[in-house]
Coordinates of C-alpha atoms in Angstrom, one line a residue:
Chain A
X59 CA -11.4 29.3 7.6
X60 CA -9.4 32.0 5.8
X61 CA -7.4 32.7 8.9
X62 CA -6.5 29.0 9.3
X63 CA -5.5 28.8 5.7
X64 CA -3.3 31.9 5.9
X65 CA -1.8 30.9 9.2
X66 CA -0.7 27.5 7.9
X67 CA 0.4 28.8 4.6
X68 CA 2.5 31.7 6.0
X69 CA 4.0 29.3 8.6
X70 CA 5.2 27.0 6.0
X71 CA 6.7 29.9 4.0
X72 CA 8.4 31.2 7.1
X73 CA 9.8 27.8 7.9
X74 CA 11.1 27.5 4.3
X75 CA 12.8 30.9 4.6
X76 CA 14.9 29.6 7.5
X77 CA 16.2 26.7 5.4
X78 CA 16.9 28.5 2.1
X79 CA 19.3 26.0 0.7
X80 CA 16.8 23.2 1.1
X81 CA 14.1 25.3 -0.4
X82 CA 16.1 25.9 -3.6
X83 CA 16.7 22.1 -4.1
X84 CA 13.8 21.5 -6.4
X85 CA 14.9 24.3 -8.8
X86 CA 18.4 23.1 -8.7
X87 CA 17.2 19.6 -9.5
X88 CA 15.1 20.9 -12.3
X89 CA 17.9 22.8 -14.0
X90 CA 20.6 20.2 -13.5
X91 CA 18.4 17.3 -14.8
X92 CA 17.3 19.4 -17.8
X93 CA 20.9 20.3 -18.6
X94 CA 21.8 16.6 -18.7
X95 CA 19.6 16.0 -21.8
X96 CA 21.7 17.9 -24.4
X97 CA 24.6 15.7 -23.2
X98 CA 22.6 12.5 -23.4
X99 CA 20.5 13.1 -26.5
X100 CA 23.0 15.2 -28.5
X101 CA 23.3 19.0 -29.0
X102 CA 21.4 19.4 -32.3
X103 CA 19.2 22.5 -31.8
X104 CA 16.4 21.1 -33.9
X105 CA 16.1 18.0 -31.7
X106 CA 16.4 20.0 -28.5
X107 CA 13.8 22.5 -29.5
X108 CA 11.4 19.6 -30.1
X109 CA 12.2 17.9 -26.8
X110 CA 12.1 21.1 -24.6
X111 CA 8.4 21.2 -23.6
X112 CA 8.1 17.6 -22.7
X113 CA 11.5 17.7 -20.9
X114 CA 10.5 20.8 -18.9
X115 CA 7.3 19.1 -17.9
X116 CA 8.9 15.8 -16.9
X117 CA 11.6 17.5 -14.9
X118 CA 9.0 19.7 -13.2
X119 CA 7.0 16.6 -12.3
X120 CA 10.1 14.8 -10.8
X121 CA 11.1 17.9 -9.0
X122 CA 7.6 18.3 -7.5
X123 CA 7.6 14.7 -6.4
X124 CA 11.0 15.0 -4.9
X125 CA 10.0 17.9 -2.7
X126 CA 6.5 16.9 -1.9
X127 CA 7.6 13.9 0.0
X128 CA 8.9 16.3 2.6
X129 CA 5.6 18.2 2.8
X130 CA 4.3 16.6 6.0
X131 CA 7.4 14.7 7.1
X132 CA 9.0 17.2 9.5
X133 CA 5.6 18.2 11.0
X134 CA 4.8 14.5 11.4
X135 CA 8.2 13.9 13.1
X136 CA 7.9 16.7 15.7
X137 CA 4.2 16.1 16.4
X138 CA 2.9 19.4 15.2
X139 CA 0.9 17.8 12.4
X140 CA -1.0 15.8 15.0
X141 CA -1.6 18.9 17.1
X142 CA -3.0 20.7 14.0
X143 CA -5.4 17.9 13.3
X144 CA -6.4 17.7 17.0
X145 CA -7.4 21.4 17.1
X146 CA -10.7 20.3 15.5
X147 CA -10.3 22.9 12.7
X148 CA -10.9 21.7 9.1
X149 CA -8.2 19.3 8.0
X150 CA -9.2 20.0 4.4
X151 CA -8.2 23.6 4.8
X152 CA -4.9 22.6 6.4
X153 CA -4.2 20.2 3.5
X154 CA -5.1 22.9 1.0
X155 CA -2.8 25.5 2.7
X156 CA 0.1 23.1 2.8
X157 CA -0.4 22.2 -0.9
X158 CA -0.5 25.9 -1.7
X159 CA 2.7 26.6 0.3
X160 CA 4.4 23.7 -1.5
X161 CA 3.4 25.2 -4.9
X162 CA 4.7 28.6 -3.9
X163 CA 8.0 27.1 -2.8
X164 CA 8.6 24.6 -5.6
X165 CA 6.2 25.4 -8.5
X166 CA 6.7 29.2 -8.8
X167 CA 10.6 28.9 -8.8
X168 CA 10.3 26.3 -11.5
X169 CA 8.2 28.6 -13.6
X170 CA 10.7 31.4 -13.0
X171 CA 13.5 29.0 -14.2
X172 CA 11.6 27.8 -17.3
X173 CA 12.7 30.8 -19.5
X174 CA 16.3 29.9 -18.8
X175 CA 15.5 26.4 -20.0
X176 CA 13.9 28.0 -23.1
X177 CA 17.1 29.9 -23.7
X178 CA 19.3 26.8 -23.4
X179 CA 17.0 24.7 -25.6
X180 CA 16.5 27.5 -28.2
X181 CA 12.7 27.5 -27.8
X182 CA 10.5 29.9 -29.9
X183 CA 9.1 32.9 -28.0
X184 CA 5.5 31.9 -28.7
X185 CA 6.1 28.3 -27.6
X186 CA 7.9 29.5 -24.5
X187 CA 4.9 31.6 -23.6
X188 CA 2.6 28.6 -24.0
X189 CA 5.0 26.5 -21.9
X190 CA 4.9 29.1 -19.1
X191 CA 1.1 29.3 -19.1
X192 CA 0.8 25.5 -19.1
X193 CA 3.3 25.2 -16.2
X194 CA 1.4 27.9 -14.4
X195 CA -1.8 25.9 -14.7
X196 CA -0.3 22.5 -14.3
X197 CA 2.2 22.7 -11.4
X198 CA -0.5 23.4 -8.8
X199 CA -2.1 20.1 -10.0
X200 CA 1.2 18.4 -9.3
X201 CA 1.4 19.9 -5.8
X202 CA -2.2 19.0 -4.9
X203 CA -1.9 15.4 -6.2
X204 CA 1.5 15.1 -4.6
X205 CA 0.1 16.0 -1.3
X206 CA -2.3 13.1 -1.5
X207 CA 0.6 10.7 -2.1
X208 CA 2.7 12.3 0.6
X209 CA -0.1 11.9 3.2
X210 CA -0.7 8.3 2.2
X211 CA 3.0 7.4 2.4
X212 CA 3.7 9.3 5.6
X213 CA 6.2 7.5 7.8
X214 CA 6.5 4.5 5.5
X215 CA 9.7 2.7 4.5
X216 CA 10.8 3.8 1.0
X217 CA 8.2 6.5 1.0
X218 CA 9.9 8.4 -1.8
X219 CA 9.7 5.8 -4.5
X220 CA 6.3 4.7 -3.4
X221 CA 5.1 8.3 -3.8
X222 CA 6.4 8.3 -7.4
X223 CA 4.5 5.1 -8.2
X224 CA 1.3 6.4 -6.6
X225 CA 1.2 9.9 -8.0
X226 CA 2.8 9.7 -11.4
X227 CA -0.1 7.8 -13.0
X228 CA -2.5 10.4 -11.7
X229 CA -0.5 13.3 -13.1
X230 CA -0.4 12.0 -16.7
X231 CA -3.4 14.0 -17.9
X232 CA -1.7 17.2 -16.8
X233 CA 1.5 16.1 -18.6
X234 CA -0.4 15.3 -21.8
X235 CA -2.2 18.6 -22.0
X236 CA 0.7 20.7 -20.7
X237 CA 3.0 19.5 -23.5
X238 CA 0.1 19.4 -25.9
X239 CA -0.4 23.1 -25.6
X240 CA 3.2 23.8 -26.6
X241 CA 3.0 21.3 -29.5
X242 CA -0.2 23.0 -30.7
X243 CA 1.6 26.4 -30.8
X244 CA 4.4 24.8 -32.7
X245 CA 2.0 23.4 -35.2
X246 CA 0.4 26.8 -35.6
X247 CA -2.8 26.0 -33.8
X248 CA -4.4 27.7 -30.8
X249 CA -3.4 26.3 -27.4
X250 CA -6.7 27.5 -26.0
X251 CA -8.3 24.1 -25.8
X252 CA -5.4 22.6 -23.9
X253 CA -5.4 25.5 -21.5
X254 CA -9.1 25.1 -20.8
X255 CA -8.6 21.4 -20.1
X256 CA -5.7 22.2 -17.8
X257 CA -7.8 24.7 -16.0
X258 CA -10.6 22.2 -15.6
X259 CA -8.1 19.7 -14.2
X260 CA -6.8 22.3 -11.8
X261 CA -10.4 23.1 -10.6
X262 CA -11.2 19.4 -10.2
X263 CA -8.0 18.6 -8.3
X264 CA -8.4 21.7 -6.2
X265 CA -11.8 20.6 -5.1
X266 CA -11.1 16.9 -4.5
X267 CA -7.4 16.5 -3.7
X268 CA -7.4 18.4 -0.3
X269 CA -10.4 16.2 0.8
X270 CA -8.4 13.1 -0.1
X271 CA -5.3 14.5 1.5
X272 CA -7.2 15.2 4.8
X273 CA -8.6 11.7 4.7
X274 CA -5.2 10.2 4.1
X275 CA -3.7 12.2 6.9
X276 CA -6.3 10.9 9.3
X277 CA -5.5 7.3 8.2
X278 CA -1.8 7.9 8.7
X279 CA -2.1 9.4 12.1
X280 CA -4.6 6.9 13.5
Chain B
X208 CA -37.4 -19.6 4.0
X209 CA -38.9 -17.8 6.9
X210 CA -35.8 -15.8 7.6
X211 CA -35.5 -12.7 5.6
X212 CA -32.4 -12.6 3.3
X213 CA -29.8 -10.4 4.8
X214 CA -27.4 -8.5 2.7
X215 CA -24.5 -8.7 5.1
X216 CA -24.7 -12.5 5.7
X217 CA -21.5 -13.1 3.8
X218 CA -19.7 -10.0 5.1
X219 CA -18.8 -12.2 8.1
X220 CA -15.4 -13.6 7.3
X221 CA -16.3 -17.1 8.7
X222 CA -19.3 -17.4 6.5
X223 CA -17.5 -16.1 3.5
X224 CA -14.7 -18.6 4.1
X225 CA -17.2 -21.5 4.1
X226 CA -19.1 -20.2 1.0
X227 CA -16.0 -19.5 -1.0
X228 CA -14.6 -22.9 -0.1
X229 CA -17.6 -24.6 -1.5
X230 CA -17.7 -22.4 -4.7
X231 CA -14.0 -22.6 -5.7
X232 CA -14.0 -26.2 -7.1
X233 CA -17.1 -25.4 -9.2
X234 CA -15.5 -22.2 -10.5
X235 CA -12.3 -24.1 -11.5
X236 CA -14.5 -26.8 -13.1
X237 CA -16.2 -24.1 -15.1
X238 CA -13.0 -22.2 -16.0
X239 CA -11.0 -25.1 -17.4
X240 CA -13.5 -26.5 -20.0
X241 CA -14.6 -23.0 -21.0
X242 CA -11.0 -22.0 -21.6
X243 CA -10.3 -25.2 -23.5
X244 CA -13.4 -24.8 -25.7
X245 CA -12.6 -21.1 -26.3
X246 CA -9.0 -21.8 -27.2
X247 CA -10.0 -24.7 -29.5
X248 CA -12.6 -22.6 -31.3
X249 CA -10.3 -19.6 -31.5
X250 CA -7.2 -21.4 -32.7
X251 CA -8.7 -24.2 -34.9
X252 CA -12.3 -23.5 -35.8
X253 CA -12.4 -19.7 -36.4
X254 CA -11.6 -18.8 -40.0
X255 CA -8.3 -17.2 -41.0
X256 CA -8.6 -13.4 -41.2
X257 CA -8.6 -12.0 -44.7
X258 CA -6.2 -9.2 -43.9
X259 CA -4.1 -10.3 -41.0
X260 CA -3.8 -14.0 -41.6
X261 CA -3.2 -16.2 -38.5
X262 CA -1.7 -13.6 -36.2
X263 CA -5.1 -12.0 -35.4
X264 CA -5.9 -15.1 -33.3
X265 CA -4.2 -13.6 -30.3
X266 CA -7.3 -11.4 -29.9
X267 CA -9.1 -14.4 -28.3
X268 CA -6.8 -13.9 -25.3
X269 CA -6.0 -10.2 -25.8
X270 CA -9.5 -8.7 -25.9
X271 CA -11.0 -10.6 -22.9
X272 CA -7.9 -9.8 -20.9
X273 CA -8.2 -6.1 -21.6
X274 CA -11.9 -6.2 -20.6
X275 CA -11.0 -8.0 -17.4
X276 CA -8.3 -5.5 -16.6
X277 CA -10.8 -2.7 -16.5
X278 CA -13.7 -4.5 -14.9
X279 CA -11.4 -5.7 -12.1
X280 CA -10.2 -2.2 -11.4
X281 CA -13.8 -1.0 -11.1
X282 CA -14.6 -3.9 -8.9
X283 CA -11.6 -3.2 -6.7
X284 CA -12.6 0.5 -6.4
X285 CA -16.2 -0.6 -5.6
X286 CA -15.2 -2.9 -2.8
X287 CA -12.7 -0.3 -1.5
X288 CA -15.6 2.2 -1.4
X289 CA -17.9 -0.3 0.3
X290 CA -15.2 -1.1 2.9
X291 CA -14.7 2.6 3.5
X292 CA -18.5 3.3 3.9
X293 CA -19.5 0.4 6.1
X294 CA -16.1 -0.3 7.6
X295 CA -16.4 -3.9 6.4
X296 CA -13.3 -6.0 6.7
X297 CA -14.4 -8.5 4.1
X298 CA -14.8 -5.8 1.4
X299 CA -11.2 -4.6 2.0
X300 CA -10.0 -8.1 1.8
X301 CA -11.8 -8.6 -1.5
X302 CA -10.2 -5.4 -2.9
X303 CA -6.8 -6.7 -1.9
X304 CA -7.5 -10.1 -3.4
X305 CA -8.6 -8.5 -6.7
X306 CA -5.5 -6.4 -7.3
X307 CA -2.9 -9.0 -8.3
X308 CA -5.4 -10.6 -10.7
X309 CA -6.2 -7.3 -12.2
X310 CA -2.5 -6.5 -12.6
X311 CA -2.0 -9.9 -14.2
X312 CA -4.7 -9.3 -16.8
X313 CA -3.4 -5.8 -17.5
X314 CA 0.0 -7.2 -18.1
X315 CA -1.4 -10.0 -20.2
X316 CA -3.3 -7.5 -22.4
X317 CA -0.2 -5.4 -22.9
X318 CA 2.0 -8.4 -23.6
X319 CA -0.4 -10.1 -26.1
X320 CA -0.9 -6.7 -27.6
X321 CA 2.8 -6.4 -28.2
X322 CA 3.0 -9.9 -29.7
X323 CA 0.2 -8.9 -32.0
X324 CA 1.6 -5.5 -32.8
X325 CA 4.9 -6.9 -34.1
X326 CA 3.4 -8.7 -37.1
X327 CA 0.5 -6.3 -37.6
X328 CA 2.1 -2.9 -37.1
X329 CA 5.8 -4.0 -37.4
X330 CA 6.5 -2.7 -33.9
X331 CA 6.2 -4.0 -30.4
X332 CA 5.0 -0.8 -28.9
X333 CA 3.3 2.4 -30.1
X334 CA 2.6 5.4 -27.8
X335 CA -1.0 5.0 -28.9
X336 CA -3.9 6.2 -26.7
X337 CA -5.2 2.8 -25.8
X338 CA -1.8 1.3 -25.1
X339 CA -0.7 4.2 -23.0
X340 CA -3.9 4.2 -20.9
X341 CA -3.6 0.5 -20.3
X342 CA 0.0 1.0 -19.2
X343 CA -1.2 3.7 -16.7
X344 CA -3.8 1.2 -15.5
X345 CA -0.9 -1.3 -14.8
X346 CA 0.9 1.5 -12.8
X347 CA -2.3 2.1 -10.8
X348 CA -2.5 -1.6 -9.9
X349 CA 1.2 -1.7 -9.0
X350 CA 0.9 1.4 -6.9
X351 CA -2.0 0.0 -5.0
X352 CA -0.3 -3.3 -4.4
X353 CA 3.0 -1.6 -3.3
X354 CA 1.2 0.8 -1.0
X355 CA -0.8 -2.0 0.8
X356 CA 2.4 -4.1 1.0
X357 CA 4.4 -1.2 2.5
X358 CA 2.0 -0.6 5.4
X359 CA 2.4 -3.1 8.3
X360 CA -0.7 -2.0 10.2
X361 CA -3.6 -3.8 8.6
X362 CA -6.2 -1.2 9.4
X363 CA -4.1 1.6 8.0
X364 CA -3.2 -0.5 4.9
X365 CA -6.8 -1.2 4.2
X366 CA -7.9 2.4 4.4
X367 CA -4.9 3.9 2.6
X368 CA -5.3 1.4 -0.2
X369 CA -9.0 2.0 -0.5
X370 CA -8.4 5.8 -0.7
X371 CA -5.9 5.2 -3.5
X372 CA -8.2 2.8 -5.4
X373 CA -11.0 5.4 -5.3
X374 CA -8.8 8.3 -6.3
X375 CA -7.4 6.2 -9.1
X376 CA -10.9 5.3 -10.3
X377 CA -11.7 9.0 -10.6
X378 CA -8.7 9.2 -13.0
X379 CA -10.0 6.6 -15.3
X380 CA -12.5 8.8 -17.2
X381 CA -9.8 11.5 -17.3
X382 CA -7.4 9.1 -18.9
X383 CA -10.1 8.0 -21.4
X384 CA -10.8 11.6 -22.6
X385 CA -7.3 12.8 -22.6
X386 CA -6.5 9.9 -24.8
X387 CA -9.1 10.9 -27.4
X388 CA -7.6 14.4 -27.6
X389 CA -4.1 13.2 -27.6
X390 CA -4.9 11.0 -30.5
X391 CA -6.0 13.9 -32.7
X392 CA -2.4 15.2 -32.4
X393 CA -0.7 11.9 -32.8
X394 CA -2.4 10.2 -35.7
X395 CA -1.3 6.8 -34.7
X396 CA -2.7 3.3 -35.3
X397 CA -5.9 2.5 -33.5
X398 CA -7.4 -0.8 -32.6
X399 CA -11.1 -0.7 -33.2
X400 CA -13.6 -3.4 -33.9
X401 CA -15.1 -1.4 -36.7
X402 CA -11.9 -1.3 -38.6
X403 CA -11.6 -5.0 -38.8
X404 CA -13.7 -6.9 -41.4
X405 CA -17.1 -8.0 -40.0
X406 CA -16.6 -10.5 -37.3
X407 CA -17.5 -14.1 -38.0
X408 CA -19.9 -15.8 -35.5
X409 CA -17.3 -18.4 -34.6
X410 CA -14.9 -15.7 -33.7
X411 CA -17.4 -14.0 -31.5
X412 CA -18.3 -17.2 -29.8
X413 CA -14.7 -18.1 -29.1
X414 CA -14.1 -14.6 -27.6
X415 CA -17.2 -14.9 -25.4
X416 CA -16.1 -18.4 -24.2
X417 CA -12.7 -17.0 -23.3
X418 CA -14.4 -14.1 -21.5
X419 CA -16.5 -16.4 -19.4
X420 CA -13.4 -18.6 -18.7
X421 CA -11.5 -15.5 -17.5
X422 CA -14.5 -14.6 -15.3
X423 CA -14.6 -18.0 -13.7
X424 CA -10.8 -18.0 -13.3
X425 CA -10.9 -14.6 -11.7
X426 CA -13.7 -15.6 -9.2
X427 CA -11.8 -18.8 -8.3
X428 CA -8.4 -17.1 -7.8
X429 CA -9.8 -14.1 -6.0
X430 CA -11.8 -16.3 -3.7
X431 CA -8.8 -18.4 -2.9
X432 CA -6.7 -15.3 -2.2
X433 CA -9.5 -13.8 -0.1
X434 CA -9.8 -17.1 1.9
X435 CA -6.1 -17.0 2.6
X436 CA -6.4 -13.4 3.7
X437 CA -9.3 -14.3 6.0
X438 CA -7.4 -17.1 7.7
X439 CA -4.3 -14.8 8.1
X440 CA -6.3 -12.0 9.7
X441 CA -8.6 -14.0 11.7
X442 CA -6.0 -16.4 13.1
X443 CA -6.8 -15.3 16.6
X444 CA -10.5 -16.2 16.2
X445 CA -12.0 -19.4 17.6
X446 CA -13.5 -20.6 14.3
X447 CA -10.1 -20.6 12.7
X448 CA -8.6 -22.5 15.5
X449 CA -11.5 -25.0 15.3
X450 CA -10.8 -25.3 11.6
X451 CA -7.1 -26.0 12.2
X452 CA -7.8 -28.7 14.8
X453 CA -10.3 -30.3 12.6
X454 CA -8.0 -30.5 9.6
X455 CA -5.2 -31.8 11.9
X456 CA -7.4 -34.6 13.3
X457 CA -8.5 -35.5 9.8
X458 CA -4.8 -35.8 8.8
X459 CA -4.0 -38.0 11.7
X460 CA -6.9 -40.3 11.0
X461 CA -5.9 -40.9 7.4

């Protein structure tokens, strides 16, 4: 089981390394979208500081949805996804490995880029720390839930927009508690409760989402 | 009744089609007078509210619609799960038939809420816990409808939609709890029964009448939609062809 997980995970990372520009797209999207807000909302530092956590989260959410729609697409197109499922090895493990690879490729760079965002938006150091932890706990949830949507919409017309409509309602709890943690720090409270709930959400989705993804893949490949 | 009652009798599309066809006129006959009585009581008999004046009367539509929006989602997820477990075509069709009505009631609850919010709170919309979770519910319905509509293959559409409905149902308690914690940060306005002055019996009666009217309406519309789905999907079957010939000969005779 671990071998299978590692094999699929490392394969996806290796494939991504061969298409570096494509792999950097989510981060580029994240930074570019976020940098539009000061132009749209106005450059007052007070306003921007207040907007920053929610903005970082929403941009992370959109970047994740943008990239996750490609999670199974190329494997589906060249038939390797079907081969993987035909091997009789656990489809749940394959789904989990692909979600983990997606997070490594899109979630981690976002977290690395978040301090830059904090600098641009003049975020407090404590609040920035809370934002980083909340993103660290929350972005895997986005990848796991996004994989369910990507598997459901595999090979459909207008799959990208459909994916947004399917997955965004499910990610709202993560968004609420992720931004709530930063708001709590700003208000001088402890963000511990929010982190605990984010952690619980992460455990819950880690246990259920790969199962749902595997089921959705079977439906899509029938 | 020597024959034992069988649970799956009406899982056969042909039998369901016949049964629903017989029930629909009765359901409409129940829905119309119930709605008329409920609206009459709500708008003319029920006393004017001491605090909110006349504007509160929208609750006679708003509250039952909000109830229906949640109950229908659970019913949809239930039928999706049944369809998944027993591979029952009829259950999938019921889930499909429920979705548009559920979305309609969710929209109605949001819209009437906005109409009530303007005079009561002075604003059409607040990012309050209840309102937001109801909006998410609307998105869940729309996502389900869009997903099923996007898939041409009936079997795949059924199963993909069912999976989404079940996953969405898991999210409902999460939304509920997140909403409670969110509210402690955002001390916004809340709509609770306890905050209003004690409810008069006529108000309660009117609300219950409207609820029953909505139930009857839902059953009638969902059965009609399910019947159409049955005919569409079973168009290759003999009994549908028989039905078509029979209705044609009836038309020619008249």
